[in-house]
mmCIF file of C-alpha atoms in Angstrom:
data_model
loop_
_atom_site.group_PDB
_atom_site.id
_atom_site.type_symbol
_atom_site.label_atom_id
_atom_site.label_comp_id
_atom_site.label_asym_id
_atom_site.label_seq_id
_atom_site.Cartn_x
_atom_site.Cartn_y
_atom_site.Cartn_z
ATOM 1 C CA MET A 65 -0.076 -0.080 -0.119
ATOM 2 C CA GLY A 66 1.393 3.362 -1.081
ATOM 3 C CA ARG A 67 1.757 6.533 0.961
ATOM 4 C CA ILE A 68 -1.286 8.605 1.294
ATOM 5 C CA VAL A 69 -1.085 12.092 -0.119
ATOM 6 C CA LEU A 70 -3.538 14.983 0.265
ATOM 7 C CA VAL A 71 -3.368 17.831 -2.356
ATOM 8 C CA THR A 72 -5.346 20.910 -1.593
ATOM 9 C CA GLY A 73 -6.694 22.763 -4.602
ATOM 10 C CA GLY A 74 -5.917 19.640 -6.439
ATOM 11 C CA ALA A 75 -8.365 19.741 -9.206
ATOM 12 C CA LYS A 76 -6.691 22.154 -11.668
ATOM 13 C CA GLY A 77 -3.493 24.018 -12.536
ATOM 14 C CA ILE A 78 -0.299 23.108 -10.526
ATOM 15 C CA GLY A 79 -2.458 20.981 -8.212
ATOM 16 C CA LYS A 80 -3.719 18.775 -10.862
ATOM 17 C CA ALA A 81 -0.253 18.155 -12.334
ATOM 18 C CA ILE A 82 0.905 17.150 -8.705
ATOM 19 C CA VAL A 83 -1.995 14.841 -8.472
ATOM 20 C CA GLN A 84 -1.172 13.088 -11.836
ATOM 21 C CA GLU A 85 2.540 12.886 -11.188
ATOM 22 C CA LEU A 86 2.288 11.328 -7.792
ATOM 23 C CA ALA A 87 -0.500 8.874 -8.789
ATOM 24 C CA LYS A 88 1.629 7.736 -11.716
ATOM 25 C CA ASN A 89 4.396 7.064 -9.040
ATOM 26 C CA GLY A 90 2.195 4.762 -6.889
ATOM 27 C CA TYR A 91 0.843 7.243 -4.232
ATOM 28 C CA ASP A 92 -2.749 7.116 -3.166
ATOM 29 C CA ILE A 93 -4.324 10.416 -3.519
ATOM 30 C CA ILE A 94 -6.821 12.757 -2.111
ATOM 31 C CA ILE A 95 -7.909 15.564 -4.302
ATOM 32 C CA ASN A 96 -9.247 18.641 -2.049
ATOM 33 C CA TYR A 97 -11.371 21.030 -4.070
ATOM 34 C CA LEU A 98 -13.897 23.828 -3.163
ATOM 35 C CA THR A 99 -15.736 24.920 -6.420
ATOM 36 C CA SER A 100 -14.187 22.549 -9.117
ATOM 37 C CA ARG A 101 -16.271 19.541 -8.475
ATOM 38 C CA ASP A 102 -16.597 18.249 -12.002
ATOM 39 C CA GLU A 103 -12.807 18.517 -12.640
ATOM 40 C CA ALA A 104 -12.060 16.942 -9.327
ATOM 41 C CA LEU A 105 -14.374 13.937 -9.942
ATOM 42 C CA ALA A 106 -13.073 13.392 -13.376
ATOM 43 C CA LEU A 107 -9.446 13.578 -12.243
ATOM 44 C CA LYS A 108 -10.119 11.111 -9.469
ATOM 45 C CA ASP A 109 -11.547 8.619 -12.081
ATOM 46 C CA GLU A 110 -8.675 9.083 -14.517
ATOM 47 C CA ILE A 111 -5.915 8.512 -12.066
ATOM 48 C CA ILE A 112 -7.658 5.396 -10.574
ATOM 49 C CA LYS A 113 -8.082 4.057 -14.104
ATOM 50 C CA GLU A 114 -4.611 4.786 -15.400
ATOM 51 C CA ASN A 115 -2.640 4.045 -12.206
ATOM 52 C CA GLY A 116 -4.667 1.525 -10.140
ATOM 53 C CA ILE A 117 -4.214 3.481 -6.976
ATOM 54 C CA ARG A 118 -6.798 4.612 -4.543
ATOM 55 C CA ALA A 119 -8.296 8.064 -4.613
ATOM 56 C CA LEU A 120 -10.871 10.337 -3.067
ATOM 57 C CA ALA A 121 -12.086 13.756 -4.052
ATOM 58 C CA ILE A 122 -13.335 15.902 -1.095
ATOM 59 C CA ARG A 123 -14.875 19.213 -1.038
ATOM 60 C CA ALA A 124 -13.755 21.391 1.817
ATOM 61 C CA ASP A 125 -13.022 25.198 2.477
ATOM 62 C CA ILE A 126 -9.781 24.915 4.095
ATOM 63 C CA SER A 127 -10.000 28.154 5.575
ATOM 64 C CA LYS A 128 -12.666 26.697 8.020
ATOM 65 C CA GLU A 129 -11.408 24.562 10.725
ATOM 66 C CA GLU A 130 -14.494 22.441 11.048
ATOM 67 C CA GLU A 131 -14.395 21.580 7.424
ATOM 68 C CA VAL A 132 -10.588 20.579 7.496
ATOM 69 C CA ASP A 133 -11.472 18.475 10.473
ATOM 70 C CA GLU A 134 -14.301 16.609 8.498
ATOM 71 C CA MET A 135 -12.011 16.213 5.607
ATOM 72 C CA PHE A 136 -9.334 14.505 7.518
ATOM 73 C CA ARG A 137 -11.763 12.398 9.351
ATOM 74 C CA GLU A 138 -13.453 11.076 6.031
ATOM 75 C CA VAL A 139 -9.825 10.301 4.678
ATOM 76 C CA GLU A 140 -8.926 8.419 7.737
ATOM 77 C CA GLU A 141 -12.165 6.364 7.711
ATOM 78 C CA LYS A 142 -11.784 5.592 3.985
ATOM 79 C CA LEU A 143 -8.098 5.435 3.315
ATOM 80 C CA GLY A 144 -6.000 5.761 6.328
ATOM 81 C CA ASN A 145 -3.838 8.422 7.644
ATOM 82 C CA VAL A 146 -2.442 11.092 5.654
ATOM 83 C CA ASP A 147 1.399 10.690 5.186
ATOM 84 C CA ILE A 148 2.102 13.603 2.996
ATOM 85 C CA LEU A 149 0.329 17.100 2.623
ATOM 86 C CA ILE A 150 0.682 19.315 -0.327
ATOM 87 C CA ASN A 151 -0.674 22.741 0.691
ATOM 88 C CA ASN A 152 -1.376 23.952 -2.928
ATOM 89 C CA ALA A 153 -4.700 25.717 -2.612
ATOM 90 C CA ALA A 154 -4.619 29.485 -3.286
ATOM 91 C CA ILE A 155 -6.609 32.318 -4.371
ATOM 92 C CA ASP A 156 -5.969 35.935 -5.562
ATOM 93 C CA TYR A 157 -8.176 38.845 -6.675
ATOM 94 C CA PRO A 158 -5.992 40.918 -8.920
ATOM 95 C CA ASN A 159 -6.849 44.597 -8.873
ATOM 96 C CA LEU A 160 -5.812 48.111 -8.484
ATOM 97 C CA PHE A 161 -4.466 48.981 -5.016
ATOM 98 C CA HIS A 162 -7.413 51.387 -4.341
ATOM 99 C CA LEU A 163 -10.152 49.079 -5.508
ATOM 100 C CA LYS A 164 -9.239 46.097 -3.338
ATOM 101 C CA THR A 165 -11.467 45.535 -0.285
ATOM 102 C CA ALA A 166 -10.525 44.424 3.259
ATOM 103 C CA ASP A 167 -12.934 41.477 2.915
ATOM 104 C CA GLU A 168 -10.908 40.361 -0.219
ATOM 105 C CA PHE A 169 -7.514 40.822 1.547
ATOM 106 C CA ARG A 170 -8.602 38.750 4.483
ATOM 107 C CA ARG A 171 -10.063 35.963 2.359
ATOM 108 C CA VAL A 172 -6.704 35.715 0.523
ATOM 109 C CA LEU A 173 -4.972 35.438 3.709
ATOM 110 C CA ASP A 174 -7.498 32.907 5.161
ATOM 111 C CA VAL A 175 -7.113 30.585 2.284
ATOM 112 C CA ASN A 176 -3.403 30.917 1.429
ATOM 113 C CA VAL A 177 -2.134 31.028 4.976
ATOM 114 C CA VAL A 178 -4.633 30.042 7.562
ATOM 115 C CA GLY A 179 -5.777 27.249 5.336
ATOM 116 C CA ALA A 180 -2.278 25.771 5.012
ATOM 117 C CA TYR A 181 -1.785 26.150 8.674
ATOM 118 C CA LEU A 182 -5.172 24.395 9.597
ATOM 119 C CA CYS A 183 -4.262 21.405 7.205
ATOM 120 C CA ALA A 184 -0.732 21.298 8.581
ATOM 121 C CA LYS A 185 -1.880 21.288 12.282
ATOM 122 C CA ARG A 186 -4.545 18.563 11.633
ATOM 123 C CA ALA A 187 -1.962 16.345 9.598
ATOM 124 C CA TYR A 188 0.528 16.573 12.154
ATOM 125 C CA GLN A 189 -1.497 14.887 14.900
ATOM 126 C CA LYS A 190 -1.202 11.681 13.005
ATOM 127 C CA MET A 191 2.199 12.244 11.652
ATOM 128 C CA LYS A 192 3.902 12.831 15.116
ATOM 129 C CA GLU A 193 2.282 9.553 16.485
ATOM 130 C CA ARG A 194 3.780 7.637 13.498
ATOM 131 C CA GLU A 195 7.175 9.643 13.468
ATOM 132 C CA TYR A 196 6.894 10.361 9.781
ATOM 133 C CA GLY A 197 5.477 13.040 7.566
ATOM 134 C CA ARG A 198 6.115 15.348 4.727
ATOM 135 C CA ILE A 199 4.586 18.961 4.282
ATOM 136 C CA ILE A 200 5.084 20.840 1.047
ATOM 137 C CA ASN A 201 3.866 24.374 0.859
ATOM 138 C CA ILE A 202 3.334 25.726 -2.660
ATOM 139 C CA SER A 203 4.358 29.218 -2.227
ATOM 140 C CA SER A 204 5.468 31.626 -5.095
ATOM 141 C CA THR A 205 8.311 34.132 -6.117
ATOM 142 C CA ASN A 206 5.775 36.622 -5.281
ATOM 143 C CA GLY A 207 6.523 36.036 -1.888
ATOM 144 C CA LEU A 208 10.243 36.624 -2.123
ATOM 145 C CA ASN A 209 11.422 39.557 -4.314
ATOM 146 C CA SER A 210 9.168 39.559 -7.349
ATOM 147 C CA TYR A 211 6.178 41.915 -6.634
ATOM 148 C CA TYR A 212 3.120 42.674 -8.767
ATOM 149 C CA PRO A 213 0.978 45.863 -7.530
ATOM 150 C CA MET A 214 -2.201 44.126 -8.839
ATOM 151 C CA CYS A 215 -1.833 41.334 -6.255
ATOM 152 C CA PHE A 216 -0.125 42.766 -3.216
ATOM 153 C CA ASP A 217 -2.417 40.717 -0.979
ATOM 154 C CA TYR A 218 -1.394 37.708 -2.699
ATOM 155 C CA ASP A 219 2.328 38.522 -2.434
ATOM 156 C CA ALA A 220 1.892 39.178 1.306
ATOM 157 C CA SER A 221 0.158 35.860 1.769
ATOM 158 C CA LYS A 222 2.945 33.883 -0.026
ATOM 159 C CA ALA A 223 5.794 35.771 2.170
ATOM 160 C CA ALA A 224 3.605 34.766 5.229
ATOM 161 C CA LEU A 225 3.518 31.035 3.945
ATOM 162 C CA ASN A 226 7.310 31.043 3.588
ATOM 163 C CA SER A 227 7.616 32.266 7.217
ATOM 164 C CA LEU A 228 4.854 29.623 8.313
ATOM 165 C CA THR A 229 6.990 26.911 6.419
ATOM 166 C CA HIS A 230 10.182 27.870 8.808
ATOM 167 C CA ASN A 231 8.104 27.776 11.853
ATOM 168 C CA LEU A 232 6.302 24.456 11.164
ATOM 169 C CA ALA A 233 9.572 22.881 10.381
ATOM 170 C CA ALA A 234 11.160 24.089 13.644
ATOM 171 C CA GLN A 235 8.003 22.742 15.408
ATOM 172 C CA MET A 236 7.533 19.423 13.710
ATOM 173 C CA GLY A 237 11.090 18.076 13.442
ATOM 174 C CA PRO A 238 12.816 15.809 13.386
ATOM 175 C CA TYR A 239 10.324 13.356 11.844
ATOM 176 C CA VAL A 240 8.166 15.618 9.839
ATOM 177 C CA HIS A 241 9.826 17.661 7.342
ATOM 178 C CA VAL A 242 8.411 20.955 6.162
ATOM 179 C CA ASN A 243 9.542 22.622 2.758
ATOM 180 C CA ALA A 244 8.220 25.209 0.416
ATOM 181 C CA ILE A 245 8.339 25.369 -3.400
ATOM 182 C CA ALA A 246 8.241 28.858 -4.830
ATOM 183 C CA PRO A 247 7.086 28.742 -8.593
ATOM 184 C CA GLY A 248 7.851 31.686 -10.785
ATOM 185 C CA PHE A 249 5.943 32.071 -14.004
ATOM 186 C CA ILE A 250 4.083 28.751 -14.610
ATOM 187 C CA GLY A 251 2.062 28.392 -17.851
ATOM 188 C CA THR A 252 -1.434 27.159 -16.140
ATOM 189 C CA VAL A 253 -4.541 27.962 -17.989
ATOM 190 C CA LYS A 254 -5.411 30.528 -15.372
ATOM 191 C CA GLU A 255 -1.977 32.212 -15.522
ATOM 192 C CA LEU A 256 -2.108 32.609 -19.194
ATOM 193 C CA GLU A 257 -5.781 33.644 -19.837
ATOM 194 C CA GLY A 258 -6.491 37.162 -20.385
ATOM 195 C CA TYR A 259 -2.843 38.184 -21.104
ATOM 196 C CA ASP A 260 -1.943 39.747 -24.306
ATOM 197 C CA GLU A 261 1.207 38.590 -26.217
ATOM 198 C CA GLU A 262 3.075 41.950 -25.431
ATOM 199 C CA PHE A 263 2.684 41.188 -21.627
ATOM 200 C CA LEU A 264 3.587 37.540 -21.960
ATOM 201 C CA LYS A 265 6.643 38.548 -23.961
ATOM 202 C CA GLU A 266 7.629 40.978 -21.323
ATOM 203 C CA GLU A 267 7.387 38.329 -18.558
ATOM 204 C CA VAL A 268 9.394 35.660 -20.487
ATOM 205 C CA ASP A 269 12.149 38.306 -21.132
ATOM 206 C CA LYS A 270 12.661 38.426 -17.362
ATOM 207 C CA ILE A 271 13.365 34.760 -17.131
ATOM 208 C CA MET A 272 16.835 33.427 -18.019
ATOM 209 C CA VAL A 273 15.744 30.364 -19.761
ATOM 210 C CA LYS A 274 13.263 32.540 -21.851
ATOM 211 C CA ARG A 275 10.316 30.608 -21.256
ATOM 212 C CA TYR A 276 7.568 30.117 -18.722
ATOM 213 C CA GLY A 277 7.495 26.794 -16.481
ATOM 214 C CA LYS A 278 5.305 23.819 -17.026
ATOM 215 C CA PRO A 279 2.869 22.575 -14.183
ATOM 216 C CA ALA A 280 4.491 19.178 -14.557
ATOM 217 C CA GLU A 281 8.008 20.714 -13.828
ATOM 218 C CA VAL A 282 6.687 21.787 -10.295
ATOM 219 C CA ALA A 283 5.108 18.349 -9.825
ATOM 220 C CA TYR A 284 8.435 16.837 -10.611
ATOM 221 C CA LEU A 285 10.080 18.767 -7.807
ATOM 222 C CA VAL A 286 7.281 17.846 -5.491
ATOM 223 C CA ARG A 287 7.873 14.025 -6.224
ATOM 224 C CA PHE A 288 11.463 14.546 -5.464
ATOM 225 C CA LEU A 289 11.147 16.362 -2.087
ATOM 226 C CA ILE A 290 8.663 13.784 -0.690
ATOM 227 C CA SER A 291 10.954 10.787 -1.786
ATOM 228 C CA ASN A 292 13.636 9.142 0.508
ATOM 229 C CA GLU A 293 16.267 10.695 -1.719
ATOM 230 C CA ALA A 294 15.356 14.251 -0.314
ATOM 231 C CA ASP A 295 15.460 13.033 3.210
ATOM 232 C CA TYR A 296 18.053 15.652 4.342
ATOM 233 C CA ILE A 297 16.132 18.575 2.778
ATOM 234 C CA ASN A 298 14.187 20.447 5.413
ATOM 235 C CA ASN A 299 13.012 23.981 6.283
ATOM 236 C CA ALA A 300 13.858 25.141 2.640
ATOM 237 C CA ILE A 301 12.171 27.646 0.227
ATOM 238 C CA ILE A 302 13.013 26.226 -3.201
ATOM 239 C CA ARG A 303 12.622 28.600 -6.266
ATOM 240 C CA ILE A 304 11.603 26.903 -9.567
ATOM 241 C CA ASP A 305 11.404 29.972 -11.941
ATOM 242 C CA GLY A 306 13.873 29.434 -14.710
ATOM 243 C CA GLY A 307 16.184 32.081 -13.318
ATOM 244 C CA GLN A 308 13.424 34.683 -12.993
ATOM 245 C CA MET A 309 14.955 38.178 -12.713
ATOM 246 C CA GLY A 310 14.367 39.868 -9.362
ATOM 247 C CA SER A 311 13.182 36.679 -7.373
ATOM 248 C CA TYR A 312 16.520 36.049 -5.640
#
C-alpha cells in the first residue's frame, strides 16, 4: 500500500499536475477542491483507471477549521492517515490597490495562509504519532522579491506562507519535514488567460531560460522532495522559476 497524499486545490493547474505525477508513481491521492467539483471527480476517475491507486475527491473550504477536520476524518475512515500534505490551494483577486477591499484581503490570507496552517496542524496529529510526515507548501516567487502591484495581498500571503514553513519545520522536527516550493511564471490556463502577447513577452524576457514553466515541472520537484532521496532537505524555500530576474 502506497503513501497517502492530500493535495489541496488539486483539481486544476499546478495541483492537478501534482496529483497526476504522484498517482503515476504509486501514491494514493486525496484531491481537495472547493468549487471545481466536476474537474475533481473526473481527475479522480482518471488516476484510478490509469494507475490503479486509491483516490478520493473531497470538497472542503480549508479556511474553515471544522471543514478541515471533517475532511481528515473522512480520509482516515476511507483510506487511512495522511502521510504527505501538499498545501497547494490558493486564491487571488488581481485589482488596483485602491479598488481592493478588506474582505478580499482577509479572504486571500484565510485561504493561502490560515488554510495551510489548519491542514498542517491537523495532519501533524497523526504524523507525530507515526514519526513520519512530509509537508510541502506551494508558495511563489511573489513571496520573495518579485512583486506585482495588482496582487499585493497575494504577495503578502505567500511571504507569510514562507515564514509559516520555517516555523512549522522548527515545530515538527525531526520526523516531519516541512519545505516550500516557490514557482515563478508557470503556464497554467489561469496564469495565461486574459494576457496579451506583449505582456507575456515582457514576462518571458525576465526569465533566464526564456520561457515560462510547465505545471509538470513543479510536480517533478514535489515528487523529489517527498521521496527518500530528499530526506536531508528540510526547512527550505526552493525557487523553480527558470532564473526569474528579481526573485532572488
